[in-house]
CSV table of C-alpha atoms and ligand atoms in Angstrom, one decimal:
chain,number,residue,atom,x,y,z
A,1,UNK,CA,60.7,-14.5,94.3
A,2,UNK,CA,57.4,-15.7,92.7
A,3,UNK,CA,57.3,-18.6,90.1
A,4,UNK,CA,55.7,-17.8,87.0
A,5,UNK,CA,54.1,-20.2,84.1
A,6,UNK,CA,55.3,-19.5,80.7
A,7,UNK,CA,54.1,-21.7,78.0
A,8,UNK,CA,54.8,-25.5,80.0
A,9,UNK,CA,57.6,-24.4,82.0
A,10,UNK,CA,57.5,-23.3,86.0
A,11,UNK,CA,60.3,-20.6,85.9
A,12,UNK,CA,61.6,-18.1,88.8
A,13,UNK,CA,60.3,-14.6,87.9
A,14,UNK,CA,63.3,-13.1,86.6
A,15,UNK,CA,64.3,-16.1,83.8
A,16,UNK,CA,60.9,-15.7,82.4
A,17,UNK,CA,60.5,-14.5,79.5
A,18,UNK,CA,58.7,-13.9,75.7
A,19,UNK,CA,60.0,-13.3,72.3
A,20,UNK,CA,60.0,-9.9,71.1
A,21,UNK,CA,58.3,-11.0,68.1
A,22,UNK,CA,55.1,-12.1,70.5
A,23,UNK,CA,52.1,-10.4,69.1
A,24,UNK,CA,51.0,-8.9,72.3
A,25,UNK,CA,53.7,-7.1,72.8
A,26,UNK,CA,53.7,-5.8,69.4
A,27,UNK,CA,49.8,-5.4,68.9
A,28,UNK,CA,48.2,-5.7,72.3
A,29,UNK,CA,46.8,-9.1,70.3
A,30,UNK,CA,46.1,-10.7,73.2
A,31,UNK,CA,43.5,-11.4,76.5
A,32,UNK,CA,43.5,-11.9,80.3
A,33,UNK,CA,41.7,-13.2,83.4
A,34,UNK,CA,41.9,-12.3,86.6
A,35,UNK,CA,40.8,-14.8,89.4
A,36,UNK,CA,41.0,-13.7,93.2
A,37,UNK,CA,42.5,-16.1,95.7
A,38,UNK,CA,40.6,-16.1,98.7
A,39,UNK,CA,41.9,-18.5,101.8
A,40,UNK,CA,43.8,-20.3,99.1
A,41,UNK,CA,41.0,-21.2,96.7
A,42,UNK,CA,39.6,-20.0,93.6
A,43,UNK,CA,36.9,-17.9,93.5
A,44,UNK,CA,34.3,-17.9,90.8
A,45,UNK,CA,37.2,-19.7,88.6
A,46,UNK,CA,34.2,-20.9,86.0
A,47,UNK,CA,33.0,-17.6,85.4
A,48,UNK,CA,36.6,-16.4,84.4
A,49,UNK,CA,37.3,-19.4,82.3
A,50,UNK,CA,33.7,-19.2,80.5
A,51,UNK,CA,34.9,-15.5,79.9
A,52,UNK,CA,38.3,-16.1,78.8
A,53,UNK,CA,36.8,-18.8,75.9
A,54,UNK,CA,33.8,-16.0,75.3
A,55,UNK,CA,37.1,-13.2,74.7
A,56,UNK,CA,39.6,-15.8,72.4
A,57,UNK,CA,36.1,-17.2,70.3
A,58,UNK,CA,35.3,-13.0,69.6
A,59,UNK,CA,39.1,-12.7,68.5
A,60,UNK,CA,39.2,-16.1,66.5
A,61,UNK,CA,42.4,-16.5,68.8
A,62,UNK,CA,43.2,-20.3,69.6
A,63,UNK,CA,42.8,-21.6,73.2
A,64,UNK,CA,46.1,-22.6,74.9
A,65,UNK,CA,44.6,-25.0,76.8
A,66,UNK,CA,41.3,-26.6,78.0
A,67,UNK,CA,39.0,-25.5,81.3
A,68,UNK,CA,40.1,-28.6,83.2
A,69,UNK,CA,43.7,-27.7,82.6
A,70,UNK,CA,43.3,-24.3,83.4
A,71,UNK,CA,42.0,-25.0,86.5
A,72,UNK,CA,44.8,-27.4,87.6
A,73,UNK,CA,47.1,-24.8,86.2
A,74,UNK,CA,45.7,-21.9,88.9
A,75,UNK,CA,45.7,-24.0,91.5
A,76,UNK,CA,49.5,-25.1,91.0
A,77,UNK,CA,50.9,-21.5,90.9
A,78,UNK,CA,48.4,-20.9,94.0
A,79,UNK,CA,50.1,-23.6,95.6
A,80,UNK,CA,53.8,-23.5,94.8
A,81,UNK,CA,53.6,-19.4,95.3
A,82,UNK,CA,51.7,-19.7,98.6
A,83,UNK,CA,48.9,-17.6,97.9
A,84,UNK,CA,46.7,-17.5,100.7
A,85,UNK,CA,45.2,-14.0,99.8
A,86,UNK,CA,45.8,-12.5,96.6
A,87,UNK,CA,45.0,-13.4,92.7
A,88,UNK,CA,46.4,-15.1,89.7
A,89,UNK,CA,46.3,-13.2,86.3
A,90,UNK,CA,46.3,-15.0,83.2
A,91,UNK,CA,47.7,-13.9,80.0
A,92,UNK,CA,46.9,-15.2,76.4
A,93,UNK,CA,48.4,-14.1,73.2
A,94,UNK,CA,48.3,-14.8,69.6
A,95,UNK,CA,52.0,-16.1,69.7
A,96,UNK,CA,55.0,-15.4,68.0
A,97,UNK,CA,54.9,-16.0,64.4
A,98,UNK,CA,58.6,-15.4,63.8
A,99,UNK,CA,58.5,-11.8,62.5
A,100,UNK,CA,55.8,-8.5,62.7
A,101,UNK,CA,52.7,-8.9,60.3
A,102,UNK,CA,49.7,-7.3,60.6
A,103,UNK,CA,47.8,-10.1,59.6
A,104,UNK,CA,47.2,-12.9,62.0
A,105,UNK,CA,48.9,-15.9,61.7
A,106,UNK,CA,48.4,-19.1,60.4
A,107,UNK,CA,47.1,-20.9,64.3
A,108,UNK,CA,48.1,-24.7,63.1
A,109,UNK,CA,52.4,-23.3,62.8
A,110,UNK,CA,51.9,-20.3,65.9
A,111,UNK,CA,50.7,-21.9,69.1
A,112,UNK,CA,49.4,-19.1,71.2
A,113,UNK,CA,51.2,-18.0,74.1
A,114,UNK,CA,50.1,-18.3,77.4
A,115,UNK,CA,51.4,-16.7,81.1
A,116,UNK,CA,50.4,-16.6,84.3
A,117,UNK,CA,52.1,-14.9,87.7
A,118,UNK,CA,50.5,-14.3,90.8
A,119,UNK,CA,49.9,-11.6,93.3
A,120,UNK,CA,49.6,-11.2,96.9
A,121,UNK,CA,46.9,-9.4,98.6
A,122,UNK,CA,45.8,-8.0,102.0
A,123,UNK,CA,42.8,-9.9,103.6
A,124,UNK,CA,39.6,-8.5,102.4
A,125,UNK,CA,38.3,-7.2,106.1
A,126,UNK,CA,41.8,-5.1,106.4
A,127,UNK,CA,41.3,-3.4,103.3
A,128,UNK,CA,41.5,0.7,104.4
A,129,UNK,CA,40.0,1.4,101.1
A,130,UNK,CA,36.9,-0.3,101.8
A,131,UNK,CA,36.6,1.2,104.9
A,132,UNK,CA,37.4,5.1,103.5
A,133,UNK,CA,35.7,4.6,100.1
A,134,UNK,CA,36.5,5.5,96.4
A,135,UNK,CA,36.8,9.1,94.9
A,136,UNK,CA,36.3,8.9,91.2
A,137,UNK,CA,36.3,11.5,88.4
A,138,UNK,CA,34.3,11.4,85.2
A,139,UNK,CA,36.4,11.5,81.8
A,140,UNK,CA,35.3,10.7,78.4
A,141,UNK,CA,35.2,6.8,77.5
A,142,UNK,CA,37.2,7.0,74.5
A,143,UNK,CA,38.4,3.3,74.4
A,144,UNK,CA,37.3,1.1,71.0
A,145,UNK,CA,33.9,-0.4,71.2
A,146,UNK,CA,34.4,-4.2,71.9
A,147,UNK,CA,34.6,-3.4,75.8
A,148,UNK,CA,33.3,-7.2,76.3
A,149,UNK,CA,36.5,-8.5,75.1
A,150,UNK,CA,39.2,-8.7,78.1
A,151,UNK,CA,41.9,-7.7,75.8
A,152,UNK,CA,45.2,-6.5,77.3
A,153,UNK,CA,44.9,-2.9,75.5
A,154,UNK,CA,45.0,-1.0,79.5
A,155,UNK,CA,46.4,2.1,78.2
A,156,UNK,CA,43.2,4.2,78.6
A,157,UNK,CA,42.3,2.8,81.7
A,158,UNK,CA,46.4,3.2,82.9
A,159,UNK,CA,45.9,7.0,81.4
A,160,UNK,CA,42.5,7.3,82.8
A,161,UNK,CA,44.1,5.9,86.5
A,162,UNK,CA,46.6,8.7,85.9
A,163,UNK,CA,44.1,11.5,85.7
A,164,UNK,CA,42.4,10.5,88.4
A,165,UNK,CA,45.5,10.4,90.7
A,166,UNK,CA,46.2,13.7,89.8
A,167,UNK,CA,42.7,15.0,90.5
A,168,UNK,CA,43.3,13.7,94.1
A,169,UNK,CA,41.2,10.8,93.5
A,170,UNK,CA,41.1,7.2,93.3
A,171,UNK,CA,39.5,6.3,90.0
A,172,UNK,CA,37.8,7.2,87.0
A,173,UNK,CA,34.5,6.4,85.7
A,174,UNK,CA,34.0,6.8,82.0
A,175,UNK,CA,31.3,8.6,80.3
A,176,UNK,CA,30.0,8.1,76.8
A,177,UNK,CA,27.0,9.6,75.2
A,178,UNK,CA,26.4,11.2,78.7
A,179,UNK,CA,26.3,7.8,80.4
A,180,UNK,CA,28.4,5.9,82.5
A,181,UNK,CA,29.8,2.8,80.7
A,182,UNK,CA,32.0,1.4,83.9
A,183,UNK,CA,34.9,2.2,85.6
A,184,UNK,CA,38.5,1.7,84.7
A,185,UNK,CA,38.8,-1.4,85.9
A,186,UNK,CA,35.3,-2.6,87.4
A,187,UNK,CA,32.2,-2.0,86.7
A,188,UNK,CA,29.8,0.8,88.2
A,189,UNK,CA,26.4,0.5,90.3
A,190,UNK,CA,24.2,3.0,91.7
A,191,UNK,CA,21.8,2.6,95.4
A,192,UNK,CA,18.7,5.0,94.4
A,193,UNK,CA,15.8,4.5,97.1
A,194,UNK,CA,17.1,1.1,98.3
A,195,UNK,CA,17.4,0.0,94.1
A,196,UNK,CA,20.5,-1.2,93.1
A,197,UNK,CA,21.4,0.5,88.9
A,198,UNK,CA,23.7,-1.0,87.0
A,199,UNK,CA,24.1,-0.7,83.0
A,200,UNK,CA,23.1,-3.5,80.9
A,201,UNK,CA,25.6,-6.6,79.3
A,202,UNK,CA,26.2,-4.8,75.6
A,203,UNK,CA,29.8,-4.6,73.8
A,204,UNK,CA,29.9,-1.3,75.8
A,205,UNK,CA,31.3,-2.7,78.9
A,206,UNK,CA,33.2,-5.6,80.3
A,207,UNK,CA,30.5,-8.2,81.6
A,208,UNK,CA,32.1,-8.3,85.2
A,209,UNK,CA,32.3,-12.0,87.1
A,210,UNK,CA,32.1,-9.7,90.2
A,211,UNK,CA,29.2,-8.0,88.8
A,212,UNK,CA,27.3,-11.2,87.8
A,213,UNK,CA,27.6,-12.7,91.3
A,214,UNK,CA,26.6,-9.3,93.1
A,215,UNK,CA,23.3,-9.4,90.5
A,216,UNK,CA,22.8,-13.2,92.2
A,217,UNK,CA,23.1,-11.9,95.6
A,218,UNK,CA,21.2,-9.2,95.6
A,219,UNK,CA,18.0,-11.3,94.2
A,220,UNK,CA,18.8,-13.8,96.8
A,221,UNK,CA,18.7,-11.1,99.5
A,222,UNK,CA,15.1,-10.0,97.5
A,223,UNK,CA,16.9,-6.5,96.8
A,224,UNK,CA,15.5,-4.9,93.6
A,225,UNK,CA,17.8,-3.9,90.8
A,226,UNK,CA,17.9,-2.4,87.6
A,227,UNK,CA,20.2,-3.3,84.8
A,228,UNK,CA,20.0,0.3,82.9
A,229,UNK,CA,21.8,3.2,82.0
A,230,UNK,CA,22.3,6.2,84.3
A,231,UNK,CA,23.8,9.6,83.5
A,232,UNK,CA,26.7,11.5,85.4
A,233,UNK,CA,24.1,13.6,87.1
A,234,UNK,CA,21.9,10.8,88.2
A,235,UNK,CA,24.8,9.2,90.1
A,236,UNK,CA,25.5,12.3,91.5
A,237,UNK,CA,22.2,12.3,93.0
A,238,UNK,CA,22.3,8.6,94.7
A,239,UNK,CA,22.0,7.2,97.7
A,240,UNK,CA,25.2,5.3,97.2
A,241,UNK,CA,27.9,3.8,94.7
A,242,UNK,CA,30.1,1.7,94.5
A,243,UNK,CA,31.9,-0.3,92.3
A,244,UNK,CA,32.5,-4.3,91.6
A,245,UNK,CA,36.1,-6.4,90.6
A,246,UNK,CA,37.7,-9.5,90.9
A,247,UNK,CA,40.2,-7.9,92.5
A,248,UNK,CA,38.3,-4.7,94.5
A,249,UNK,CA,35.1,-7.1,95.4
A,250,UNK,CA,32.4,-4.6,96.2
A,251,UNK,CA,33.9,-1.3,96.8
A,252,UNK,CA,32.4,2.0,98.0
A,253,UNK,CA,32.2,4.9,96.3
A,254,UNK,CA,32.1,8.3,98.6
A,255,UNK,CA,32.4,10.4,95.7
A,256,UNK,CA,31.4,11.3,91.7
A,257,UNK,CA,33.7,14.6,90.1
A,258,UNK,CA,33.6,16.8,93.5
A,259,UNK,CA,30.0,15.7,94.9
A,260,UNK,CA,29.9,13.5,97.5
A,261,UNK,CA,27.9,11.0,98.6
A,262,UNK,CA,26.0,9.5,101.6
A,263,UNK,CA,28.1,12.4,103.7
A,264,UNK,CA,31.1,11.4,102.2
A,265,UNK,CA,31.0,8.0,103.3
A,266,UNK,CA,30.9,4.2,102.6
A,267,UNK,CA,26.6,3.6,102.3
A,268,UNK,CA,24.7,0.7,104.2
A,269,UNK,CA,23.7,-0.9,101.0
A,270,UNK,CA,27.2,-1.1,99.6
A,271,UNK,CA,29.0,-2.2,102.9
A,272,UNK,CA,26.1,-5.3,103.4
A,273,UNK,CA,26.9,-6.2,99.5
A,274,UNK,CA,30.8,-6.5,100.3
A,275,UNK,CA,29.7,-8.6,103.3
A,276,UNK,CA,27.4,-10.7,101.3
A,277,UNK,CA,30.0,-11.2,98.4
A,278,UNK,CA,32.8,-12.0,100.7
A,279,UNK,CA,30.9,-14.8,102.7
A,280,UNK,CA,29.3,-16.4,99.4
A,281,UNK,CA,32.8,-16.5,97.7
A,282,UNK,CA,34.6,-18.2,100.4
A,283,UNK,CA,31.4,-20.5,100.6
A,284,UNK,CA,32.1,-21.4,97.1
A,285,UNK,CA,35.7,-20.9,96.3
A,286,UNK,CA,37.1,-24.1,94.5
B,301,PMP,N1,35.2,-3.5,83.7
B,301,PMP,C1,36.5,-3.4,83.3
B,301,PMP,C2,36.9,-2.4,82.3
B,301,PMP,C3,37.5,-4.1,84.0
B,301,PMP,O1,38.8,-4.0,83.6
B,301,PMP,C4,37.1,-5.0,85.0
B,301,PMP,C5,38.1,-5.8,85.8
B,301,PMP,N2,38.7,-6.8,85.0
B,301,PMP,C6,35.7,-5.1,85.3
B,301,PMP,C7,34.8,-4.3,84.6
B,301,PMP,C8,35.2,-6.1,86.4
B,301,PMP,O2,35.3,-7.4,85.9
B,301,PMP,P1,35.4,-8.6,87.0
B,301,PMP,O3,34.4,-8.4,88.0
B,301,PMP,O4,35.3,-9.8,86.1
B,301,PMP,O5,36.8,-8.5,87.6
């Protein structure tokens, strides 16, 4: 049984719990982080707290605690769950103000609430996943237009998940105005003619810690990229996909709604980046 955190307290699993009166259960008022574990440490734990501050400042939402404390925090529910491989989410809410209002309360009388749980993981290099690569379907990004906020509102995604699986796929990438935005839980990248493509930071997309360290890697290993827009139909022409997560790293995609790619396989580009990323994060996990 995992121990969870729950506003101070260090409780088994099943005795943890929030008020019904919490305003992310009742408005999906509320944000997250997700921070891989890898050989027990923390990776890129600075670019998820910046984030997390970035999501509560948009959202005028109180912070439940400073970046130092955070920090000591993850690595105490790494440590008394065991996590060698694996991640610890992190869950912040507007509180509970007693009752249901729309409006938010007053944040000197409702503390925000905060959780955090962990999960365990398989070791990167045994990931089957990696080695088969992603099938994806396109659907119609119809999720509100703050996509830069981590809020907990998952439903889409969980729906767009749901579509996919029945499609025979893995994932689903959404498309708006003809373009990919980003997939439902990491964000998207093309290989065109040894060019990595990747949409640009807006309020369209999540700004992905993955996705920023990939962009550092890849100047460091003097590959070009491009941080633009592509269409359905120009990823369906690539070299390569893939996609990029806290939690999925860099991971191949073999196919785009029906077409595949690279013979239906994990690319050369795409495999060397999941390489790359792997070694740099356990060089500087915390
Ligand atoms: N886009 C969306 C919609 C996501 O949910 C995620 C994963 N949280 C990402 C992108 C990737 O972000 P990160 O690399 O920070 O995990």
């Amino acid at each position: 049984m995992r121990t969870v955190y729950v506003n101070g307290q260090w409780l088994p699993e099943d005795q943890a719990t929030v008020s019904v009166f919490d305003r992310g259960f009742l408005m999906a008022d509320g944000v997250y982080e997700v921070t891989t574990v890898i050989d027990g440490k923390l990776v890129d734990f600075q670019g998820h707290v910046a984030r997390l501050e970035r999501s509560l400042a948009e959202l005028d939402m109180p912070s439940p605690a400073k970046a130092d404390e955070l920090l000591a925090l993850h690595r105490e529910i790494v440590a008394r769950n065991g996590v060698v491989q694996g991640r610890v989410y992190l869950q912040v809410t507007r509180g509970n103000p007693g009752d249901r209002d729309f409006t938010f309360p007053d944040p000197a009388k409702t503390a925000p609430t905060l959780v955090m749980f962990t999960q365990m993981a398989a070791a990167p290099e045994d990931s089957a996943e990696a080695k088969r690569g992603l099938k994806v379907i396109a659907i119609p990004d119809i999720r509100w237009h703050r996509r830069d906020i981590k809020t907990v509102q998952l439903l889409y995604p969980s729906m767009g998940k749901m579509m996919a699986k029945k499609a025979g796929a893995d994932d689903a990438w959404f498309i708006e105005d003809g373009l990919v935005t980003e997939g439902t839980s990491n964000n998207a990248w093309i290989v065109r003619g040894g060019k990595l493509v990747t949409r640009g930071l807006s309020h369209d997309i999540l700004h992905g810690i993955t996705r920023a360290a990939v962009l550092r890697y890849a100047a460091e290993a003097q590959l070009q990229v491009e941080e633009r827009s592509f269409t359905l139909t120009e990823a369906q022409a690539a070299d390569e996909a893939f996609v990029t997560s806290a939690s999925a790293f860099v991971m191949p995609v073999v196919e785009i709604d029906g077409v595949p790619l690279c013979g239906g396989r994990p690319g050369p580009v795409a495999t060397r980046l999941r390489e790359i990323y792997l070694e740099e994060s356990r060089k500087t996990a915390i």
